Short mmCIF file of C-alpha atoms in Angstrom, two decimals:
data_model
loop_
_atom_site.label_atom_id
_atom_site.label_comp_id
_atom_site.label_asym_id
_atom_site.label_seq_id
_atom_site.Cartn_x
_atom_site.Cartn_y
_atom_site.Cartn_z
CA MET H 1 -31.48 -0.80 4.08
CA GLU H 2 -31.83 -2.57 0.35
CA ASP H 3 -32.77 -5.58 -0.15
CA GLU H 4 -28.85 -7.68 -0.53
CA LYS H 5 -29.90 -9.09 -3.98
CA GLU H 6 -30.85 -5.05 -5.04
CA VAL H 7 -27.46 -4.15 -4.67
CA SER H 8 -24.83 -4.46 -7.49
CA MET H 9 -21.79 -6.27 -6.52
CA GLN H 10 -20.07 -2.53 -8.09
CA ALA H 11 -21.74 -1.14 -4.87
CA LEU H 12 -20.53 -3.77 -2.47
CA PHE H 13 -16.85 -3.67 -3.82
CA MET H 14 -16.85 -0.08 -3.40
CA LYS H 15 -17.96 -0.10 0.35
CA ILE H 16 -15.69 -2.71 1.37
CA THR H 17 -12.53 -0.65 -0.01
CA HIS H 18 -13.67 2.19 1.48
CA LEU H 19 -14.22 0.64 4.90
CA TYR H 20 -11.00 -1.20 4.68
CA PHE H 21 -9.13 2.25 3.65
CA CYS H 22 -11.14 3.96 6.77
CA LYS H 23 -9.76 1.22 9.03
CA GLY H 24 -6.25 1.34 7.65
CA PHE H 25 -6.10 4.78 8.44
CA GLN H 26 -7.57 4.40 11.81
CA ILE H 27 -4.76 1.71 12.42
CA LEU H 28 -1.97 3.58 10.77
CA GLN H 29 -2.76 7.40 12.20
CA LYS H 30 -0.26 6.75 15.10
CA THR H 31 2.90 6.59 12.45
CA ASP H 32 2.26 9.30 11.15
CA ILE H 33 2.20 7.55 7.33
CA HIS H 34 -0.98 7.75 5.16
CA PRO H 35 -2.91 4.45 3.83
CA ARG H 36 -1.55 5.05 0.11
CA GLN H 37 2.21 6.09 1.80
CA VAL H 38 2.57 2.26 2.11
CA PRO H 39 3.29 0.94 -0.94
CA LEU H 40 6.53 3.20 -1.05
CA ILE H 41 7.31 2.51 2.30
CA TRP H 42 7.17 -1.11 1.57
CA GLN H 43 8.99 -1.37 -1.81
CA LEU H 44 11.78 0.81 0.31
CA ASN H 45 12.30 -1.96 2.77
CA LYS H 46 12.65 -4.64 -0.47
CA GLN H 47 15.37 -2.67 -1.73
CA GLU H 48 17.04 0.32 -0.68
CA GLY H 49 18.87 2.96 -2.99
CA ILE H 50 16.48 3.47 -5.73
CA SER H 51 15.53 6.41 -7.89
CA GLN H 52 12.12 8.61 -7.85
CA ASN H 53 12.05 7.39 -11.16
CA GLU H 54 12.25 3.80 -10.75
CA LEU H 55 9.79 4.28 -7.74
CA SER H 56 7.34 5.40 -9.65
CA LYS H 57 7.77 2.99 -12.43
CA ARG H 58 7.52 -0.07 -9.84
CA LEU H 59 4.63 0.94 -7.75
CA GLY H 60 2.70 2.30 -11.21
CA ILE H 61 2.37 5.68 -9.78
CA LYS H 62 3.03 9.08 -11.63
CA PRO H 63 6.59 10.53 -10.88
CA PRO H 64 4.86 13.73 -9.17
CA THR H 65 2.90 11.85 -6.72
CA VAL H 66 5.87 10.10 -6.09
CA ALA H 67 7.71 13.61 -5.42
CA VAL H 68 5.40 14.96 -2.79
CA SER H 69 4.96 11.49 -0.73
CA ILE H 70 9.10 10.97 -0.71
CA LYS H 71 8.75 15.32 0.38
CA ARG H 72 6.15 14.19 3.60
CA LEU H 73 7.97 11.06 4.26
CA GLU H 74 11.25 13.37 4.72
CA ARG H 75 9.64 15.85 6.79
CA VAL H 76 8.76 12.98 9.19
CA GLY H 77 11.74 11.51 9.17
CA ILE H 78 11.39 8.54 7.28
CA VAL H 79 12.70 8.54 4.28
CA GLU H 80 16.21 10.23 3.30
CA LYS H 81 17.98 11.12 -0.42
CA GLN H 82 21.31 10.68 -0.86
CA MET H 83 23.30 11.51 -3.75
CA ASP H 84 24.28 8.90 -5.94
CA GLU H 85 27.79 7.73 -6.17
CA LYS H 86 27.96 7.05 -10.23
CA ASP H 87 25.24 9.69 -11.07
CA GLN H 88 25.56 12.87 -8.68
CA ARG H 89 22.17 14.38 -10.49
CA LYS H 90 20.20 11.47 -9.83
CA SER H 91 19.12 11.05 -5.79
CA LEU H 92 18.25 7.81 -4.43
CA ILE H 93 15.61 7.41 -1.30
CA TYR H 94 16.42 5.65 1.37
CA LEU H 95 14.80 4.77 4.65
CA THR H 96 15.60 5.99 7.90
CA ASP H 97 16.04 4.58 11.54
CA LYS H 98 13.19 5.31 12.07
CA GLY H 99 11.40 4.45 9.19
CA ARG H 100 13.38 0.34 9.02
CA SER H 101 11.56 0.27 12.45
CA LEU H 102 8.23 1.72 11.29
CA CYS H 103 7.83 -1.62 8.45
CA SER H 104 7.59 -4.14 11.43
CA ASP H 105 4.73 -1.56 13.10
CA ILE H 106 3.23 -1.74 9.31
CA LYS H 107 3.37 -5.51 8.70
CA SER H 108 1.86 -5.75 12.44
CA SER H 109 -1.21 -3.41 11.35
CA LEU H 110 -1.51 -4.46 7.81
CA GLU H 111 -2.07 -7.49 9.66
CA LYS H 112 -4.59 -6.85 12.07
CA GLY H 113 -6.76 -5.31 9.18
CA GLU H 114 -6.43 -8.32 7.02
CA ALA H 115 -8.01 -10.86 10.22
CA MET H 116 -10.27 -7.87 10.65
CA LEU H 117 -11.89 -8.06 7.19
CA PHE H 118 -11.34 -12.38 6.92
CA GLN H 119 -12.10 -12.92 10.51
CA ASN H 120 -15.00 -15.88 10.04
CA PHE H 121 -14.49 -17.39 6.76
CA SER H 122 -12.88 -20.89 5.67
CA GLU H 123 -10.11 -22.28 4.45
CA THR H 124 -11.99 -23.65 1.86
CA GLU H 125 -13.56 -19.60 0.98
CA LEU H 126 -10.38 -18.15 1.43
CA CYS H 127 -9.12 -19.95 -1.09
CA LEU H 128 -12.05 -19.40 -3.68
CA LEU H 129 -11.57 -15.68 -2.78
CA ARG H 130 -8.41 -15.67 -3.44
CA ARG H 131 -8.71 -17.71 -6.89
CA PHE H 132 -11.79 -14.53 -7.58
CA PHE H 133 -9.62 -11.43 -6.74
CA MET H 134 -6.50 -12.79 -8.93
CA GLN H 135 -9.67 -13.24 -11.78
CA MET H 136 -10.52 -9.83 -11.21
CA ILE H 137 -6.93 -8.73 -11.53
CA GLU H 138 -6.39 -10.55 -14.52
CA ASN H 139 -10.08 -9.71 -16.60
CA MET H 140 -8.94 -5.70 -15.66
CA GLU H 141 -5.57 -5.43 -16.82
CA LYS H 142 -6.62 -7.25 -20.25
#
């Protein structure tokens, strides 16, 4: 294995992201959802009855990607579409009962993943890491 100092920060960050995604996929396998669908489900858990377009804007995901996810989640009974009473041309997305109960499973899975990722970190280190993450986000959003 390469010397730790020779591995680039970007390579380390990519490795962390990859491992976290793989662990998340393993944890969520039993739920009929893909880890990339979690933000969509989470957004609906916060506010149901929004359009695909609105979901797309809130998540920063292209509308066709949202449409594919919604179709898959509909197929496994996690979300459902209903016509907007005010505008029959528009469908609104809602969680089903299965989708609502899945949210608590997702929350538990995410908490397990976060606990695994940050085990053996002190409160001070976590505080610093949070600040670093926020700075990285700010840097990338410029």
